[in-house]
Short mmCIF file of C-alpha atoms in Angstrom, two decimals:
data_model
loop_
_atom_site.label_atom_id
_atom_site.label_comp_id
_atom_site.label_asym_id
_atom_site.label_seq_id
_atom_site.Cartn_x
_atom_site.Cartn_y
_atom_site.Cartn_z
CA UNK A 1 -2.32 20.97 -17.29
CA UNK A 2 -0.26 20.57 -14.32
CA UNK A 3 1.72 17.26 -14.45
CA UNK A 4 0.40 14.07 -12.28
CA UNK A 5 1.80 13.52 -8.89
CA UNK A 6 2.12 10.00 -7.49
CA UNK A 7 3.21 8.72 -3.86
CA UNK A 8 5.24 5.34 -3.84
CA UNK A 9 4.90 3.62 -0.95
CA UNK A 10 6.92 1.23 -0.34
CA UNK A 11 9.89 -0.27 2.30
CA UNK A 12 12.36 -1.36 -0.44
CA UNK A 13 13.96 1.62 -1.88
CA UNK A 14 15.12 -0.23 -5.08
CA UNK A 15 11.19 -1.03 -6.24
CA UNK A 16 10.55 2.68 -5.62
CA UNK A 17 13.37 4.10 -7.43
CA UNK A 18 12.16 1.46 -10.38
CA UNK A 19 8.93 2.56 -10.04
CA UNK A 20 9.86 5.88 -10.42
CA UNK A 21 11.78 5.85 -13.13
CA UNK A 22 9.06 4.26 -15.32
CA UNK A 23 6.50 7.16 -13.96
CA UNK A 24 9.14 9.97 -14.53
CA UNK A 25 9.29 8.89 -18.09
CA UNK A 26 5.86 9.27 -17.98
CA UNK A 27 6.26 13.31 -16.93
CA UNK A 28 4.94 12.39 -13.67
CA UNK A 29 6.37 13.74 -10.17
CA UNK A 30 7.02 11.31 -7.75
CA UNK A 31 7.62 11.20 -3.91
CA UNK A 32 8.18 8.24 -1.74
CA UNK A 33 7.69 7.26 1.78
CA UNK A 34 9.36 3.99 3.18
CA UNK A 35 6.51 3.18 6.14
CA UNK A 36 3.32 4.00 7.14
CA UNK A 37 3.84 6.84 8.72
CA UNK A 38 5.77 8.44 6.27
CA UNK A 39 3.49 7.66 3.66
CA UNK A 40 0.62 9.60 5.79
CA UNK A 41 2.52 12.82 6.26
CA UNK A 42 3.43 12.84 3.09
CA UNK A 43 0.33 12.87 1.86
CA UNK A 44 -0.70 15.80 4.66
CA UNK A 45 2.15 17.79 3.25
CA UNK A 46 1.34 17.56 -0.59
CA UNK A 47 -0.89 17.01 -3.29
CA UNK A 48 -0.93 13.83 -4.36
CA UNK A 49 -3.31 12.60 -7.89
CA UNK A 50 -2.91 8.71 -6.93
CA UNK A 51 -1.19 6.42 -3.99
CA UNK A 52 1.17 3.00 -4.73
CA UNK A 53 0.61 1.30 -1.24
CA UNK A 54 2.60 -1.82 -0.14
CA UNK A 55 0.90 -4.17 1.39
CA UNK A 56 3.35 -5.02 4.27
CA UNK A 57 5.13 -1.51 6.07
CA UNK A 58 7.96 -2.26 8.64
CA UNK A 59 5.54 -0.28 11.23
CA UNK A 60 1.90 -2.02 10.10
CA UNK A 61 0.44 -2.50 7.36
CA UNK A 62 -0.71 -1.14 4.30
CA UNK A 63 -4.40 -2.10 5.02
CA UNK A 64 -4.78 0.68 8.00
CA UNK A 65 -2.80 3.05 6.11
CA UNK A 66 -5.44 2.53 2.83
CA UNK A 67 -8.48 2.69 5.71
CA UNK A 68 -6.87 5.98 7.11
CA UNK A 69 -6.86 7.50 3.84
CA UNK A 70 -9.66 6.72 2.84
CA UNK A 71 -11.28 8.56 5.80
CA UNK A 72 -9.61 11.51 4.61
CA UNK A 73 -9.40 11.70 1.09
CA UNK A 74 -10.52 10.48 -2.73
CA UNK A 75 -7.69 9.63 -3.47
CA UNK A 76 -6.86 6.36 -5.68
CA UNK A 77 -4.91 3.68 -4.55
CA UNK A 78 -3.41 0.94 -5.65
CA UNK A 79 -1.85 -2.48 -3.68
CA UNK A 80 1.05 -3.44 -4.18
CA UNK A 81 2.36 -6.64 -2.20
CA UNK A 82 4.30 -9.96 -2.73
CA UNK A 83 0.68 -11.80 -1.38
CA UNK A 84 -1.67 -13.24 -3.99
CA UNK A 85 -4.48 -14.79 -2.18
CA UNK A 86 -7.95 -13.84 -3.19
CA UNK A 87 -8.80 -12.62 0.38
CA UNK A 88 -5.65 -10.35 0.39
CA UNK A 89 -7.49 -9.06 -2.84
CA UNK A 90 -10.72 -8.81 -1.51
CA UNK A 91 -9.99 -7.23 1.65
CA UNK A 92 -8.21 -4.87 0.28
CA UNK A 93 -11.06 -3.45 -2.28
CA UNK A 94 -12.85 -3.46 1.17
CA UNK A 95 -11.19 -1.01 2.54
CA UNK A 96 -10.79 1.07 -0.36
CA UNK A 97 -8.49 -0.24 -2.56
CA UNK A 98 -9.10 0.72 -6.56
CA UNK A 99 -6.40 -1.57 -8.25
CA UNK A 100 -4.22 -4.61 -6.63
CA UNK A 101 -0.57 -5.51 -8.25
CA UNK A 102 0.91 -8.73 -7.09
CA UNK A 103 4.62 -9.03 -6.93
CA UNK A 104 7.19 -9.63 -8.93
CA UNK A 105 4.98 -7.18 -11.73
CA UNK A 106 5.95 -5.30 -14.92
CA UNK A 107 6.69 -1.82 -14.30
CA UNK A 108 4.81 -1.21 -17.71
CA UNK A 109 1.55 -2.94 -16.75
CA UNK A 110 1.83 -0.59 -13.17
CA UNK A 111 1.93 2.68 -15.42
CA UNK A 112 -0.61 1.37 -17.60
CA UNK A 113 -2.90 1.06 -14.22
CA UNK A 114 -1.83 4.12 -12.96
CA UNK A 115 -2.50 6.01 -16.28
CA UNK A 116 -5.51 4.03 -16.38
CA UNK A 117 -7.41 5.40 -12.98
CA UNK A 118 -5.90 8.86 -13.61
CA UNK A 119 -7.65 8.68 -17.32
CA UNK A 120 -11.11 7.73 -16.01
CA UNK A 121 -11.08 10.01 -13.06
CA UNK A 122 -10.09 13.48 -15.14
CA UNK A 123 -12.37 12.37 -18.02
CA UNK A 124 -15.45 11.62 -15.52
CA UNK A 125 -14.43 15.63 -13.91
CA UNK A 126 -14.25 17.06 -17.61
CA UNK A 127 -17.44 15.89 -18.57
CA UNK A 128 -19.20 18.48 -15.96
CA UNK A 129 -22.79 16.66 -15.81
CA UNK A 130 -24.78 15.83 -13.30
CA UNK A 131 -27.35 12.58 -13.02
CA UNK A 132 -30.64 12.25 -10.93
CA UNK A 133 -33.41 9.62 -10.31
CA UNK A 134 -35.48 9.10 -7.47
CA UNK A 135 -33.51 10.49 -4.10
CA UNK A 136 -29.88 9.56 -5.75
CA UNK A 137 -27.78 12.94 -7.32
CA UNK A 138 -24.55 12.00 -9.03
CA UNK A 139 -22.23 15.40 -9.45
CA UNK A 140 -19.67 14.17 -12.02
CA UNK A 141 -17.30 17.15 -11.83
CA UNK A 142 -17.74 17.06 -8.07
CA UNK A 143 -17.52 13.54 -7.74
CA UNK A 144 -20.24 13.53 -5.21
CA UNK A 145 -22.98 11.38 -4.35
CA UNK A 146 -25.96 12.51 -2.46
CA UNK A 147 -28.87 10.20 -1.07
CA UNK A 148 -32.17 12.03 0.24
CA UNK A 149 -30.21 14.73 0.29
CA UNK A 150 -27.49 13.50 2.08
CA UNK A 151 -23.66 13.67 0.51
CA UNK A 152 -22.14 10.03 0.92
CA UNK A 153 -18.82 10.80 1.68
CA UNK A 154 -16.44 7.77 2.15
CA UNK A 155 -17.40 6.24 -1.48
CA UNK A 156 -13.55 5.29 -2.87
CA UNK A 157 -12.95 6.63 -6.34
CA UNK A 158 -13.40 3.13 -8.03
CA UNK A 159 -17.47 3.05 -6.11
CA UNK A 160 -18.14 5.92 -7.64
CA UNK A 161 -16.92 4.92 -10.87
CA UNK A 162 -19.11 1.48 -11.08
CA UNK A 163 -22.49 3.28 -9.93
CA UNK A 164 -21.87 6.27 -12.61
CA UNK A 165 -21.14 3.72 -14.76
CA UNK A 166 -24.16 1.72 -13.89
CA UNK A 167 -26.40 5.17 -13.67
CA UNK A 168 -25.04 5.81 -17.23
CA UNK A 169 -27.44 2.51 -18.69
CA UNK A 170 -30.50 2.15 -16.67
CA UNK A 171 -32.33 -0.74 -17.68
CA UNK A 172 -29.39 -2.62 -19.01
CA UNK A 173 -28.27 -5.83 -17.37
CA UNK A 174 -24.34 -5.39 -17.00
CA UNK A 175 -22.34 -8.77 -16.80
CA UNK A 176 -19.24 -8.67 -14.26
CA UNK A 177 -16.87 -9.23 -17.15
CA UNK A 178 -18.19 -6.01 -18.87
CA UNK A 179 -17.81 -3.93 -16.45
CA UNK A 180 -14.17 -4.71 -15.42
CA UNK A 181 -13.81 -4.26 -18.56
CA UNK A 182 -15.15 -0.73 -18.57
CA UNK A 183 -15.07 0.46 -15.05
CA UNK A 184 -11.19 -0.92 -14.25
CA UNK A 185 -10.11 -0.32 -18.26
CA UNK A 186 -8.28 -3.24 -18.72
CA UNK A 187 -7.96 -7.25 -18.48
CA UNK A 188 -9.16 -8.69 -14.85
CA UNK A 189 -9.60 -12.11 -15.75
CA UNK A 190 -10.08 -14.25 -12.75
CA UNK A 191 -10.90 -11.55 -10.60
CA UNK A 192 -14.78 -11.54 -11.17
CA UNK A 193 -15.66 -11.19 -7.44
CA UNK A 194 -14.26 -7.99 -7.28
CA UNK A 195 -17.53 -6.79 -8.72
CA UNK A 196 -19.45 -8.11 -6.12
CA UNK A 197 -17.29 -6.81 -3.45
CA UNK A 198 -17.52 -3.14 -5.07
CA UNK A 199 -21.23 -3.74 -5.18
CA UNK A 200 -22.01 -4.93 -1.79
CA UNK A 201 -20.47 -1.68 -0.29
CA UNK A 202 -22.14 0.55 -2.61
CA UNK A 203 -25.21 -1.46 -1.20
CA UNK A 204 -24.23 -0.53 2.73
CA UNK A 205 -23.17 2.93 1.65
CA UNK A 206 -25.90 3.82 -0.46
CA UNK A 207 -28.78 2.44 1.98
CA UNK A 208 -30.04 -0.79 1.87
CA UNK A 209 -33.55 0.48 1.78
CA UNK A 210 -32.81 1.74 -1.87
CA UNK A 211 -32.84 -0.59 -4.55
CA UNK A 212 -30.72 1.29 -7.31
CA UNK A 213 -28.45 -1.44 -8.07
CA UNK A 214 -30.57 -4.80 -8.47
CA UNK A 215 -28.53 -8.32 -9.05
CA UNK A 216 -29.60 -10.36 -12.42
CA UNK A 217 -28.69 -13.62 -11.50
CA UNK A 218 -26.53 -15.82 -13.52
CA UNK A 219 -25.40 -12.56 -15.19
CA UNK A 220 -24.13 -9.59 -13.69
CA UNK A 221 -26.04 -6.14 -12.66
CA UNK A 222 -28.45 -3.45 -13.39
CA UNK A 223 -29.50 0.11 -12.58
CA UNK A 224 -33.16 0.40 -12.09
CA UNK A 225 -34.91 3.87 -11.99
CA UNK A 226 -37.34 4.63 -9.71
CA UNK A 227 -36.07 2.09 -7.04
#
């Protein structure tokens, strides 16, 4: 297996080297790129498995750099920035965002994140099945959604991990601490709304005339067949 590559963005070259040196222990490669622009060509020159995106770039912002890739690529990305408000947060997922670390953070709970989204993405392509209802294909190995026949192309990595996981248990009503728990893999306490962000643009990608994902309220979610 060819070892993971991972693109630190960030302007302050001593949190990249850190961060690096946790992932290299890791046996991960690791490139960097101090702005927003570097951070793009970078990822036009190489392969990259996952992104560590600042929030704040000396020539923007990491915001239009996570929108730009995301018209490009599934690839996942996580925030990193010295801002905690829940907006911040929320925008972020938004625009594509999988994961969010807050400054100051421990470089052990970042590789844990980063091993985390790497983990659930290769397992979902090793699995090699494919799910289908009513006008909705999901090709796991592909990770590729079609509606009607249509591929849906600018679902983030972390979209298509809640509606397989929600495809996975028709039926079942899904509370929003469950599945942070098994869609993001570890502790999110506090952050329950990211649910409902992740869900209202699978909504608006997916087609508001379907009815896939139905809200139980009080609760959480569920997948209904058929819809």
């Amino acid at each position: 297996m060819e070892p993971v590559r991972v693109l630190v963005a960030d302007d302050e070259a001593g949190l990249r080297q850190l961060v690096r040196l946790y992932l290299e222990k890791e046996g991960m490669i690791v490139g960097e790129a101090a702005t927003g622009r570097q951070t793009l060509e970078r990822l036009h020159q190489d392969k990259y498995d996952l992104l560590i995106l600042d929030l704040m770039m000396p020539d923007g912002d990491g915001w239009t750099v996570c929108r730009e890739v995301r018209r490009e690529m599934d690839l996942p990305i996580i925030m990193l920035t010295a801002r905690g408000e829940e907006m911040d947060r929320l925008l972020g997922f938004e625009l594509g965002a999988d994961d969010y670390v807050t400054k100051p953070f421990s470089p052990r709970e970042l590789v844990a994140r980063v091993k985390a989204l790497l983990r659930r993405a290769r397992n979902e392509r090793a699995r090699g099945e494919r799910l289908q209802f009513s006008g909705l294909v999901i090709d796991i190995p592909a990770r590729e959604v079609k509606v009607d026949g249509r591929t849906i192309g600018n679902l983030t990595p972390k979209e298509f991990d809640l509606l397989l996981f929600l495809a996975r248990h028709p039926g079942q009503v899904m509370s929003r601490e469950k599945i942070l728990e098994k869609v993001w893999g570890y502790d999110f306490y506090g952050d329950l709304r990211t649910v409902d962000t992740h869900i209202k643009n699978l909504r608006e990608k997916l087609g508001r005339e379907h009815a896939w994902i139905a809200t139980v309220w009080g609760v959480g979610y569920k997948f209904e067949v058929g819809s």
